[in-house]
PDB file of N, CA and C in Angstrom:
ATOM      1  N   UNK A   1      95.586 108.054 103.890  1.00 54.00           N
ATOM      2  CA  UNK A   1      96.806 107.880 103.124  1.00 54.00           C
ATOM      3  C   UNK A   1      97.536 109.205 102.990  1.00 54.00           C
ATOM      4  N   UNK A   2      96.830 110.300 103.266  1.00 60.00           N
ATOM      5  CA  UNK A   2      97.477 111.598 103.253  1.00 60.00           C
ATOM      6  C   UNK A   2      98.158 111.903 101.943  1.00 60.00           C
ATOM      7  N   UNK A   3      99.394 112.383 102.022  1.00 81.00           N
ATOM      8  CA  UNK A   3     100.124 112.761 100.825  1.00 81.00           C
ATOM      9  C   UNK A   3     101.006 111.652 100.276  1.00 81.00           C
ATOM     10  N   UNK A   4     100.844 110.444 100.790  1.00 85.00           N
ATOM     11  CA  UNK A   4     101.679 109.326 100.324  1.00 85.00           C
ATOM     12  C   UNK A   4     101.438 109.074  98.840  1.00 85.00           C
ATOM     13  N   UNK A   5     102.513 108.950  98.121  1.00 90.00           N
ATOM     14  CA  UNK A   5     102.407 108.635  96.692  1.00 90.00           C
ATOM     15  C   UNK A   5     102.238 107.127  96.532  1.00 90.00           C
ATOM     16  N   UNK A   6     101.414 106.757  95.577  1.00 90.00           N
ATOM     17  CA  UNK A   6     101.142 105.349  95.318  1.00 90.00           C
ATOM     18  C   UNK A   6     101.414 105.042  93.853  1.00 90.00           C
ATOM     19  N   UNK A   7     101.870 103.837  93.611  1.00 92.00           N
ATOM     20  CA  UNK A   7     102.025 103.393  92.233  1.00 92.00           C
ATOM     21  C   UNK A   7     100.680 102.865  91.762  1.00 92.00           C
ATOM     22  N   UNK A   8     100.277 103.302  90.590  1.00 93.00           N
ATOM     23  CA  UNK A   8      98.991 102.898  90.013  1.00 93.00           C
ATOM     24  C   UNK A   8      99.230 102.355  88.610  1.00 93.00           C
ATOM     25  N   UNK A   9      98.284 101.580  88.133  1.00 95.00           N
ATOM     26  CA  UNK A   9      98.372 101.060  86.775  1.00 95.00           C
ATOM     27  C   UNK A   9      96.978 100.927  86.191  1.00 95.00           C
ATOM     28  N   UNK A  10      96.925 100.654  84.913  1.00 96.00           N
ATOM     29  CA  UNK A  10      95.646 100.463  84.229  1.00 96.00           C
ATOM     30  C   UNK A  10      95.480  98.986  83.895  1.00 96.00           C
ATOM     31  N   UNK A  11      94.248  98.564  83.741  1.00 96.00           N
ATOM     32  CA  UNK A  11      94.015  97.172  83.349  1.00 96.00           C
ATOM     33  C   UNK A  11      94.602  96.912  81.963  1.00 96.00           C
ATOM     34  N   UNK A  12      94.610  97.945  81.127  1.00 96.00           N
ATOM     35  CA  UNK A  12      95.204  97.804  79.792  1.00 96.00           C
ATOM     36  C   UNK A  12      96.695  97.474  79.904  1.00 96.00           C
ATOM     37  N   UNK A  13      97.396  98.161  80.795  1.00 96.00           N
ATOM     38  CA  UNK A  13      98.824  97.892  80.965  1.00 96.00           C
ATOM     39  C   UNK A  13      99.062  96.506  81.564  1.00 96.00           C
ATOM     40  N   UNK A  14      98.189  96.062  82.457  1.00 96.00           N
ATOM     41  CA  UNK A  14      98.312  94.704  82.993  1.00 96.00           C
ATOM     42  C   UNK A  14      98.186  93.700  81.846  1.00 96.00           C
ATOM     43  N   UNK A  15      97.239  93.931  80.962  1.00 96.00           N
ATOM     44  CA  UNK A  15      97.068  93.065  79.796  1.00 96.00           C
ATOM     45  C   UNK A  15      98.264  93.096  78.869  1.00 96.00           C
ATOM     46  N   UNK A  16      98.856  94.267  78.709  1.00 95.00           N
ATOM     47  CA  UNK A  16     100.035  94.373  77.845  1.00 95.00           C
ATOM     48  C   UNK A  16     101.211  93.597  78.437  1.00 95.00           C
ATOM     49  N   UNK A  17     101.354  93.634  79.768  1.00 94.00           N
ATOM     50  CA  UNK A  17     102.407  92.859  80.418  1.00 94.00           C
ATOM     51  C   UNK A  17     102.123  91.366  80.326  1.00 94.00           C
ATOM     52  N   UNK A  18     100.854  90.979  80.440  1.00 93.00           N
ATOM     53  CA  UNK A  18     100.495  89.563  80.285  1.00 93.00           C
ATOM     54  C   UNK A  18     100.845  89.090  78.878  1.00 93.00           C
ATOM     55  N   UNK A  19     100.605  89.931  77.888  1.00 94.00           N
ATOM     56  CA  UNK A  19     100.958  89.603  76.507  1.00 94.00           C
ATOM     57  C   UNK A  19     102.464  89.406  76.374  1.00 94.00           C
ATOM     58  N   UNK A  20     103.239  90.293  76.985  1.00 92.00           N
ATOM     59  CA  UNK A  20     104.704  90.149  76.970  1.00 92.00           C
ATOM     60  C   UNK A  20     105.112  88.812  77.584  1.00 92.00           C
ATOM     61  N   UNK A  21     104.503  88.472  78.710  1.00 92.00           N
ATOM     62  CA  UNK A  21     104.858  87.235  79.410  1.00 92.00           C
ATOM     63  C   UNK A  21     104.535  86.003  78.569  1.00 92.00           C
ATOM     64  N   UNK A  22     103.442  86.061  77.839  1.00 93.00           N
ATOM     65  CA  UNK A  22     103.036  84.910  77.033  1.00 93.00           C
ATOM     66  C   UNK A  22     103.760  84.822  75.694  1.00 93.00           C
ATOM     67  N   UNK A  23     103.960  85.960  75.044  1.00 94.00           N
ATOM     68  CA  UNK A  23     104.505  85.951  73.687  1.00 94.00           C
ATOM     69  C   UNK A  23     106.010  86.190  73.603  1.00 94.00           C
ATOM     70  N   UNK A  24     106.564  86.933  74.559  1.00 90.00           N
ATOM     71  CA  UNK A  24     107.986  87.276  74.482  1.00 90.00           C
ATOM     72  C   UNK A  24     108.668  87.187  75.851  1.00 90.00           C
ATOM     73  N   UNK A  25     108.506  86.095  76.572  1.00 89.00           N
ATOM     74  CA  UNK A  25     109.059  86.047  77.931  1.00 89.00           C
ATOM     75  C   UNK A  25     110.582  86.157  77.978  1.00 89.00           C
ATOM     76  N   UNK A  26     111.257  85.611  76.990  1.00 89.00           N
ATOM     77  CA  UNK A  26     112.718  85.680  76.993  1.00 89.00           C
ATOM     78  C   UNK A  26     113.207  87.041  76.517  1.00 89.00           C
ATOM     79  N   UNK A  27     112.598  87.558  75.478  1.00 84.00           N
ATOM     80  CA  UNK A  27     113.011  88.857  74.937  1.00 84.00           C
ATOM     81  C   UNK A  27     112.790  89.972  75.953  1.00 84.00           C
ATOM     82  N   UNK A  28     111.714  89.879  76.726  1.00 80.00           N
ATOM     83  CA  UNK A  28     111.437  90.929  77.707  1.00 80.00           C
ATOM     84  C   UNK A  28     112.098  90.635  79.051  1.00 80.00           C
ATOM     85  N   UNK A  29     112.714  89.458  79.180  1.00 84.00           N
ATOM     86  CA  UNK A  29     113.451  89.126  80.399  1.00 84.00           C
ATOM     87  C   UNK A  29     112.577  88.825  81.604  1.00 84.00           C
ATOM     88  N   UNK A  30     111.351  88.389  81.371  1.00 87.00           N
ATOM     89  CA  UNK A  30     110.461  88.158  82.513  1.00 87.00           C
ATOM     90  C   UNK A  30     110.104  86.687  82.725  1.00 87.00           C
ATOM     91  N   UNK A  31     110.719  85.809  81.970  1.00 90.00           N
ATOM     92  CA  UNK A  31     110.442  84.375  82.158  1.00 90.00           C
ATOM     93  C   UNK A  31     110.839  83.970  83.581  1.00 90.00           C
ATOM     94  N   UNK A  32     109.956  83.238  84.250  1.00 90.00           N
ATOM     95  CA  UNK A  32     110.211  82.694  85.595  1.00 90.00           C
ATOM     96  C   UNK A  32     110.595  83.757  86.616  1.00 90.00           C
ATOM     97  N   UNK A  33     109.988  84.915  86.528  1.00 88.00           N
ATOM     98  CA  UNK A  33     110.305  85.960  87.504  1.00 88.00           C
ATOM     99  C   UNK A  33     109.026  86.647  87.974  1.00 88.00           C
ATOM    100  N   UNK A  34     109.103  87.173  89.173  1.00 88.00           N
ATOM    101  CA  UNK A  34     108.000  87.985  89.695  1.00 88.00           C
ATOM    102  C   UNK A  34     108.216  89.407  89.209  1.00 88.00           C
ATOM    103  N   UNK A  35     107.148  90.089  88.899  1.00 88.00           N
ATOM    104  CA  UNK A  35     107.266  91.432  88.342  1.00 88.00           C
ATOM    105  C   UNK A  35     106.252  92.358  88.999  1.00 88.00           C
ATOM    106  N   UNK A  36     106.727  93.437  89.577  1.00 91.00           N
ATOM    107  CA  UNK A  36     105.828  94.470  90.093  1.00 91.00           C
ATOM    108  C   UNK A  36     105.513  95.409  88.940  1.00 91.00           C
ATOM    109  N   UNK A  37     104.231  95.599  88.672  1.00 93.00           N
ATOM    110  CA  UNK A  37     103.798  96.418  87.541  1.00 93.00           C
ATOM    111  C   UNK A  37     103.184  97.709  88.054  1.00 93.00           C
ATOM    112  N   UNK A  38     103.570  98.815  87.453  1.00 94.00           N
ATOM    113  CA  UNK A  38     102.965 100.113  87.745  1.00 94.00           C
ATOM    114  C   UNK A  38     103.145 100.991  86.522  1.00 94.00           C
ATOM    115  N   UNK A  39     102.267 101.965  86.388  1.00 95.00           N
ATOM    116  CA  UNK A  39     102.319 102.860  85.237  1.00 95.00           C
ATOM    117  C   UNK A  39     102.600 104.300  85.632  1.00 95.00           C
ATOM    118  N   UNK A  40     102.264 104.666  86.861  1.00 96.00           N
ATOM    119  CA  UNK A  40     102.433 106.045  87.314  1.00 96.00           C
ATOM    120  C   UNK A  40     102.621 106.030  88.823  1.00 96.00           C
ATOM    121  N   UNK A  41     103.091 107.141  89.379  1.00 94.00           N
ATOM    122  CA  UNK A  41     103.404 107.247  90.808  1.00 94.00           C
ATOM    123  C   UNK A  41     102.871 108.587  91.287  1.00 94.00           C
ATOM    124  N   UNK A  42     101.724 108.582  91.978  1.00 94.00           N
ATOM    125  CA  UNK A  42     101.030 109.825  92.312  1.00 94.00           C
ATOM    126  C   UNK A  42     100.471 109.819  93.727  1.00 94.00           C
ATOM    127  N   UNK A  43     100.407 111.004  94.327  1.00 92.00           N
ATOM    128  CA  UNK A  43      99.662 111.166  95.578  1.00 92.00           C
ATOM    129  C   UNK A  43      98.201 111.405  95.207  1.00 92.00           C
ATOM    130  N   UNK A  44      97.314 111.327  96.191  1.00 91.00           N
ATOM    131  CA  UNK A  44      95.912 111.587  95.897  1.00 91.00           C
ATOM    132  C   UNK A  44      95.738 113.015  95.382  1.00 91.00           C
ATOM    133  N   UNK A  45      96.449 113.973  95.973  1.00 94.00           N
ATOM    134  CA  UNK A  45      96.328 115.369  95.525  1.00 94.00           C
ATOM    135  C   UNK A  45      96.774 115.527  94.077  1.00 94.00           C
ATOM    136  N   UNK A  46      97.858 114.863  93.690  1.00 95.00           N
ATOM    137  CA  UNK A  46      98.318 114.922  92.299  1.00 95.00           C
ATOM    138  C   UNK A  46      97.297 114.274  91.369  1.00 95.00           C
ATOM    139  N   UNK A  47      96.785 113.129  91.785  1.00 94.00           N
ATOM    140  CA  UNK A  47      95.786 112.414  91.007  1.00 94.00           C
ATOM    141  C   UNK A  47      94.537 113.281  90.823  1.00 94.00           C
ATOM    142  N   UNK A  48      94.085 113.904  91.906  1.00 95.00           N
ATOM    143  CA  UNK A  48      92.892 114.754  91.850  1.00 95.00           C
ATOM    144  C   UNK A  48      93.121 115.971  90.955  1.00 95.00           C
ATOM    145  N   UNK A  49      94.310 116.567  91.028  1.00 96.00           N
ATOM    146  CA  UNK A  49      94.608 117.737  90.191  1.00 96.00           C
ATOM    147  C   UNK A  49      94.560 117.368  88.707  1.00 96.00           C
ATOM    148  N   UNK A  50      95.117 116.228  88.356  1.00 96.00           N
ATOM    149  CA  UNK A  50      95.075 115.769  86.961  1.00 96.00           C
ATOM    150  C   UNK A  50      93.636 115.521  86.538  1.00 96.00           C
ATOM    151  N   UNK A  51      92.882 114.823  87.383  1.00 96.00           N
ATOM    152  CA  UNK A  51      91.493 114.500  87.058  1.00 96.00           C
ATOM    153  C   UNK A  51      90.668 115.770  86.870  1.00 96.00           C
ATOM    154  N   UNK A  52      90.844 116.746  87.772  1.00 96.00           N
ATOM    155  CA  UNK A  52      90.111 118.018  87.665  1.00 96.00           C
ATOM    156  C   UNK A  52      90.469 118.759  86.377  1.00 96.00           C
ATOM    157  N   UNK A  53      91.759 118.778  86.050  1.00 96.00           N
ATOM    158  CA  UNK A  53      92.190 119.503  84.851  1.00 96.00           C
ATOM    159  C   UNK A  53      91.595 118.883  83.592  1.00 96.00           C
ATOM    160  N   UNK A  54      91.538 117.561  83.555  1.00 96.00           N
ATOM    161  CA  UNK A  54      91.077 116.875  82.347  1.00 96.00           C
ATOM    162  C   UNK A  54      89.556 116.759  82.243  1.00 96.00           C
ATOM    163  N   UNK A  55      88.861 116.728  83.381  1.00 95.00           N
ATOM    164  CA  UNK A  55      87.407 116.519  83.346  1.00 95.00           C
ATOM    165  C   UNK A  55      86.602 117.700  83.862  1.00 95.00           C
ATOM    166  N   UNK A  56      87.257 118.591  84.598  1.00 94.00           N
ATOM    167  CA  UNK A  56      86.534 119.699  85.214  1.00 94.00           C
ATOM    168  C   UNK A  56      85.813 119.300  86.492  1.00 94.00           C
ATOM    169  N   UNK A  57      86.008 118.063  86.945  1.00 94.00           N
ATOM    170  CA  UNK A  57      85.346 117.564  88.154  1.00 94.00           C
ATOM    171  C   UNK A  57      86.378 116.942  89.084  1.00 94.00           C
ATOM    172  N   UNK A  58      86.086 116.921  90.392  1.00 93.00           N
ATOM    173  CA  UNK A  58      87.004 116.246  91.314  1.00 93.00           C
ATOM    174  C   UNK A  58      86.851 114.729  91.224  1.00 93.00           C
ATOM    175  N   UNK A  59      87.859 114.023  91.700  1.00 92.00           N
ATOM    176  CA  UNK A  59      87.773 112.567  91.794  1.00 92.00           C
ATOM    177  C   UNK A  59      86.668 112.224  92.783  1.00 92.00           C
ATOM    178  N   UNK A  60      85.851 111.251  92.444  1.00 88.00           N
ATOM    179  CA  UNK A  60      84.787 110.832  93.352  1.00 88.00           C
ATOM    180  C   UNK A  60      85.357 110.138  94.581  1.00 88.00           C
ATOM    181  N   UNK A  61      84.846 110.494  95.724  1.00 86.00           N
ATOM    182  CA  UNK A  61      85.279 109.866  96.975  1.00 86.00           C
ATOM    183  C   UNK A  61      84.049 109.507  97.798  1.00 86.00           C
ATOM    184  N   UNK A  62      84.239 108.648  98.761  1.00 83.00           N
ATOM    185  CA  UNK A  62      83.149 108.282  99.654  1.00 83.00           C
ATOM    186  C   UNK A  62      83.329 109.001 100.986  1.00 83.00           C
ATOM    187  N   UNK A  63      82.401 108.833 101.864  1.00 84.00           N
ATOM    188  CA  UNK A  63      82.491 109.426 103.195  1.00 84.00           C
ATOM    189  C   UNK A  63      83.632 108.769 103.961  1.00 84.00           C
ATOM    190  N   UNK A  64      84.456 109.580 104.624  1.00 86.00           N
ATOM    191  CA  UNK A  64      85.594 109.054 105.377  1.00 86.00           C
ATOM    192  C   UNK A  64      85.179 108.063 106.447  1.00 86.00           C
ATOM    193  N   UNK A  65      84.080 108.345 107.137  1.00 90.00           N
ATOM    194  CA  UNK A  65      83.635 107.451 108.204  1.00 90.00           C
ATOM    195  C   UNK A  65      83.253 106.085 107.641  1.00 90.00           C
ATOM    196  N   UNK A  66      82.689 106.068 106.435  1.00 89.00           N
ATOM    197  CA  UNK A  66      82.294 104.802 105.816  1.00 89.00           C
ATOM    198  C   UNK A  66      83.531 103.970 105.468  1.00 89.00           C
ATOM    199  N   UNK A  67      84.537 104.627 104.913  1.00 85.00           N
ATOM    200  CA  UNK A  67      85.777 103.921 104.578  1.00 85.00           C
ATOM    201  C   UNK A  67      86.437 103.375 105.843  1.00 85.00           C
ATOM    202  N   UNK A  68      86.494 104.187 106.897  1.00 87.00           N
ATOM    203  CA  UNK A  68      87.100 103.729 108.149  1.00 87.00           C
ATOM    204  C   UNK A  68      86.325 102.558 108.748  1.00 87.00           C
ATOM    205  N   UNK A  69      84.990 102.607 108.675  1.00 92.00           N
ATOM    206  CA  UNK A  69      84.159 101.514 109.180  1.00 92.00           C
ATOM    207  C   UNK A  69      84.445 100.221 108.414  1.00 92.00           C
ATOM    208  N   UNK A  70      84.523 100.323 107.093  1.00 91.00           N
ATOM    209  CA  UNK A  70      84.804  99.137 106.274  1.00 91.00           C
ATOM    210  C   UNK A  70      86.175  98.552 106.618  1.00 91.00           C
ATOM    211  N   UNK A  71      87.164  99.409 106.772  1.00 89.00           N
ATOM    212  CA  UNK A  71      88.513  98.943 107.099  1.00 89.00           C
ATOM    213  C   UNK A  71      88.523  98.289 108.479  1.00 89.00           C
ATOM    214  N   UNK A  72      87.779  98.853 109.410  1.00 90.00           N
ATOM    215  CA  UNK A  72      87.696  98.293 110.755  1.00 90.00           C
ATOM    216  C   UNK A  72      86.998  96.934 110.737  1.00 90.00           C
ATOM    217  N   UNK A  73      85.952  96.798 109.926  1.00 93.00           N
ATOM    218  CA  UNK A  73      85.143  95.574 109.894  1.00 93.00           C
ATOM    219  C   UNK A  73      85.787  94.429 109.104  1.00 93.00           C
ATOM    220  N   UNK A  74      86.535  94.757 108.068  1.00 94.00           N
ATOM    221  CA  UNK A  74      87.056  93.724 107.162  1.00 94.00           C
ATOM    222  C   UNK A  74      88.565  93.568 107.379  1.00 94.00           C
ATOM    223  N   UNK A  75      88.936  92.443 107.955  1.00 94.00           N
ATOM    224  CA  UNK A  75      90.334  92.220 108.309  1.00 94.00           C
ATOM    225  C   UNK A  75      91.268  92.302 107.101  1.00 94.00           C
ATOM    226  N   UNK A  76      90.843  91.759 105.966  1.00 94.00           N
ATOM    227  CA  UNK A  76      91.691  91.810 104.772  1.00 94.00           C
ATOM    228  C   UNK A  76      91.945  93.247 104.325  1.00 94.00           C
ATOM    229  N   UNK A  77      90.943  94.106 104.443  1.00 91.00           N
ATOM    230  CA  UNK A  77      91.145  95.522 104.098  1.00 91.00           C
ATOM    231  C   UNK A  77      92.129  96.169 105.064  1.00 91.00           C
ATOM    232  N   UNK A  78      91.985  95.864 106.371  1.00 90.00           N
ATOM    233  CA  UNK A  78      92.916  96.401 107.374  1.00 90.00           C
ATOM    234  C   UNK A  78      94.338  95.989 107.035  1.00 90.00           C
ATOM    235  N   UNK A  79      94.504  94.722 106.709  1.00 92.00           N
ATOM    236  CA  UNK A  79      95.835  94.210 106.374  1.00 92.00           C
ATOM    237  C   UNK A  79      96.379  94.904 105.132  1.00 92.00           C
ATOM    238  N   UNK A  80      95.551  95.010 104.103  1.00 87.00           N
ATOM    239  CA  UNK A  80      95.990  95.619 102.849  1.00 87.00           C
ATOM    240  C   UNK A  80      96.394  97.084 103.046  1.00 87.00           C
ATOM    241  N   UNK A  81      95.527  97.870 103.692  1.00 83.00           N
ATOM    242  CA  UNK A  81      95.842  99.286 103.861  1.00 83.00           C
ATOM    243  C   UNK A  81      97.001  99.499 104.826  1.00 83.00           C
ATOM    244  N   UNK A  82      97.139  98.624 105.822  1.00 86.00           N
ATOM    245  CA  UNK A  82      98.303  98.695 106.702  1.00 86.00           C
ATOM    246  C   UNK A  82      99.581  98.444 105.929  1.00 86.00           C
ATOM    247  N   UNK A  83      99.544  97.441 105.051  1.00 83.00           N
ATOM    248  CA  UNK A  83     100.708  97.107 104.236  1.00 83.00           C
ATOM    249  C   UNK A  83     101.057  98.271 103.315  1.00 83.00           C
ATOM    250  N   UNK A  84     100.052  98.842 102.665  1.00 78.00           N
ATOM    251  CA  UNK A  84     100.275  99.966 101.747  1.00 78.00           C
ATOM    252  C   UNK A  84     100.876 101.153 102.491  1.00 78.00           C
ATOM    253  N   UNK A  85     100.375 101.411 103.684  1.00 78.00           N
ATOM    254  CA  UNK A  85     100.829 102.573 104.447  1.00 78.00           C
ATOM    255  C   UNK A  85     102.261 102.416 104.961  1.00 78.00           C
ATOM    256  N   UNK A  86     102.672 101.187 105.251  1.00 80.00           N
ATOM    257  CA  UNK A  86     103.981 100.943 105.858  1.00 80.00           C
ATOM    258  C   UNK A  86     105.117 100.791 104.855  1.00 80.00           C
ATOM    259  N   UNK A  87     104.817 100.449 103.626  1.00 78.00           N
ATOM    260  CA  UNK A  87     105.866 100.104 102.675  1.00 78.00           C
ATOM    261  C   UNK A  87     105.843 101.012 101.447  1.00 78.00           C
ATOM    262  N   UNK A  88     106.993 101.089 100.828  1.00 72.00           N
ATOM    263  CA  UNK A  88     107.053 101.748  99.537  1.00 72.00           C
ATOM    264  C   UNK A  88     106.758 100.671  98.494  1.00 72.00           C
ATOM    265  N   UNK A  89     106.552 101.090  97.286  1.00 78.00           N
ATOM    266  CA  UNK A  89     106.189 100.147  96.240  1.00 78.00           C
ATOM    267  C   UNK A  89     107.429  99.661  95.525  1.00 78.00           C
ATOM    268  N   UNK A  90     107.348  98.478  94.936  1.00 84.00           N
ATOM    269  CA  UNK A  90     108.534  97.862  94.374  1.00 84.00           C
ATOM    270  C   UNK A  90     108.731  98.006  92.883  1.00 84.00           C
ATOM    271  N   UNK A  91     107.770  98.554  92.163  1.00 92.00           N
ATOM    272  CA  UNK A  91     107.910  98.633  90.711  1.00 92.00           C
ATOM    273  C   UNK A  91     108.905  99.727  90.324  1.00 92.00           C
ATOM    274  N   UNK A  92     109.798  99.391  89.412  1.00 92.00           N
ATOM    275  CA  UNK A  92     110.766 100.347  88.885  1.00 92.00           C
ATOM    276  C   UNK A  92     110.193 100.891  87.576  1.00 92.00           C
ATOM    277  N   UNK A  93     109.513 102.039  87.648  1.00 93.00           N
ATOM    278  CA  UNK A  93     108.816 102.582  86.488  1.00 93.00           C
ATOM    279  C   UNK A  93     109.748 102.837  85.311  1.00 93.00           C
ATOM    280  N   UNK A  94     110.936 103.319  85.596  1.00 94.00           N
ATOM    281  CA  UNK A  94     111.900 103.614  84.527  1.00 94.00           C
ATOM    282  C   UNK A  94     112.296 102.335  83.781  1.00 94.00           C
ATOM    283  N   UNK A  95     112.548 101.284  84.529  1.00 92.00           N
ATOM    284  CA  UNK A  95     112.934 100.003  83.922  1.00 92.00           C
ATOM    285  C   UNK A  95     111.756  99.374  83.169  1.00 92.00           C
ATOM    286  N   UNK A  96     110.566  99.444  83.750  1.00 93.00           N
ATOM    287  CA  UNK A  96     109.374  98.886  83.098  1.00 93.00           C
ATOM    288  C   UNK A  96     109.109  99.556  81.753  1.00 93.00           C
ATOM    289  N   UNK A  97     109.322 100.869  81.693  1.00 94.00           N
ATOM    290  CA  UNK A  97     109.032 101.636  80.476  1.00 94.00           C
ATOM    291  C   UNK A  97     109.924 101.229  79.303  1.00 94.00           C
ATOM    292  N   UNK A  98     111.037 100.557  79.577  1.00 92.00           N
ATOM    293  CA  UNK A  98     111.910 100.095  78.495  1.00 92.00           C
ATOM    294  C   UNK A  98     111.269  98.959  77.704  1.00 92.00           C
ATOM    295  N   UNK A  99     110.333  98.245  78.332  1.00 92.00           N
ATOM    296  CA  UNK A  99     109.690  97.109  77.675  1.00 92.00           C
ATOM    297  C   UNK A  99     108.282  97.451  77.210  1.00 92.00           C
ATOM    298  N   UNK A 100     107.486  98.041  78.082  1.00 93.00           N
ATOM    299  CA  UNK A 100     106.102  98.409  77.759  1.00 93.00           C
ATOM    300  C   UNK A 100     105.911  99.876  78.119  1.00 93.00           C
ATOM    301  N   UNK A 101     105.533 100.684  77.117  1.00 95.00           N
ATOM    302  CA  UNK A 101     105.286 102.101  77.394  1.00 95.00           C
ATOM    303  C   UNK A 101     104.070 102.201  78.311  1.00 95.00           C
ATOM    304  N   UNK A 102     104.249 102.788  79.494  1.00 96.00           N
ATOM    305  CA  UNK A 102     103.134 102.848  80.435  1.00 96.00           C
ATOM    306  C   UNK A 102     102.078 103.874  80.029  1.00 96.00           C
ATOM    307  N   UNK A 103     100.862 103.610  80.442  1.00 97.00           N
ATOM    308  CA  UNK A 103      99.774 104.564  80.273  1.00 97.00           C
ATOM    309  C   UNK A 103      99.756 105.428  81.522  1.00 97.00           C
ATOM    310  N   UNK A 104     100.043 106.708  81.394  1.00 97.00           N
ATOM    311  CA  UNK A 104     100.021 107.575  82.563  1.00 97.00           C
ATOM    312  C   UNK A 104      98.583 107.781  83.023  1.00 97.00           C
ATOM    313  N   UNK A 105      98.431 108.244  84.255  1.00 97.00           N
ATOM    314  CA  UNK A 105      97.087 108.504  84.763  1.00 97.00           C
ATOM    315  C   UNK A 105      96.395 109.545  83.895  1.00 97.00           C
ATOM    316  N   UNK A 106      97.129 110.576  83.478  1.00 97.00           N
ATOM    317  CA  UNK A 106      96.546 111.617  82.612  1.00 97.00           C
ATOM    318  C   UNK A 106      96.040 111.008  81.298  1.00 97.00           C
ATOM    319  N   UNK A 107      96.849 110.149  80.694  1.00 97.00           N
ATOM    320  CA  UNK A 107      96.427 109.496  79.446  1.00 97.00           C
ATOM    321  C   UNK A 107      95.178 108.651  79.672  1.00 97.00           C
ATOM    322  N   UNK A 108      95.146 107.942  80.798  1.00 96.00           N
ATOM    323  CA  UNK A 108      93.990 107.101  81.107  1.00 96.00           C
ATOM    324  C   UNK A 108      92.730 107.944  81.271  1.00 96.00           C
ATOM    325  N   UNK A 109      92.845 109.062  81.979  1.00 96.00           N
ATOM    326  CA  UNK A 109      91.678 109.941  82.172  1.00 96.00           C
ATOM    327  C   UNK A 109      91.202 110.468  80.825  1.00 96.00           C
ATOM    328  N   UNK A 110      92.123 110.927  79.990  1.00 96.00           N
ATOM    329  CA  UNK A 110      91.736 111.439  78.667  1.00 96.00           C
ATOM    330  C   UNK A 110      91.049 110.363  77.835  1.00 96.00           C
ATOM    331  N   UNK A 111      91.545 109.139  77.922  1.00 94.00           N
ATOM    332  CA  UNK A 111      91.013 108.035  77.128  1.00 94.00           C
ATOM    333  C   UNK A 111      89.645 107.556  77.628  1.00 94.00           C
ATOM    334  N   UNK A 112      89.442 107.564  78.922  1.00 94.00           N
ATOM    335  CA  UNK A 112      88.224 106.968  79.485  1.00 94.00           C
ATOM    336  C   UNK A 112      87.153 107.973  79.890  1.00 94.00           C
ATOM    337  N   UNK A 113      87.481 109.244  79.929  1.00 89.00           N
ATOM    338  CA  UNK A 113      86.518 110.265  80.354  1.00 89.00           C
ATOM    339  C   UNK A 113      86.368 111.348  79.293  1.00 89.00           C
ATOM    340  N   UNK A 114      86.168 110.919  78.063  1.00 76.00           N
ATOM    341  CA  UNK A 114      86.016 111.878  76.964  1.00 76.00           C
ATOM    342  C   UNK A 114      84.714 112.642  77.131  1.00 76.00           C
ATOM    343  N   UNK A 115      84.782 113.926  76.835  1.00 60.00           N
ATOM    344  CA  UNK A 115      83.582 114.779  76.977  1.00 60.00           C
ATOM    345  C   UNK A 115      82.589 114.522  75.875  1.00 60.00           C
TER     346      UNK A 115
END
């Protein structure tokens, strides 16, 4: 994936959007619509720098050959990573933040990796 930036989100934010859809679909303007959800937009290097700063450790990764083997063996993974690599993401973070305050990756790391 190199330096490609990816939109990421937390399960907590997914739950908060589900709550909006169930309790306030008209007020939040999401009734009967598809919604791309994201909380932050980071490259792996940016993500790793944040993780290192907050935890003192690098982001855990697997062996590159193992990941490539899995992608080669599993057609759905090939399709997914091909799609991710070819397209930009559709979530409008600025617009989403008007309804649900997103949890940034830094906030998530601080919340879930307390010393």
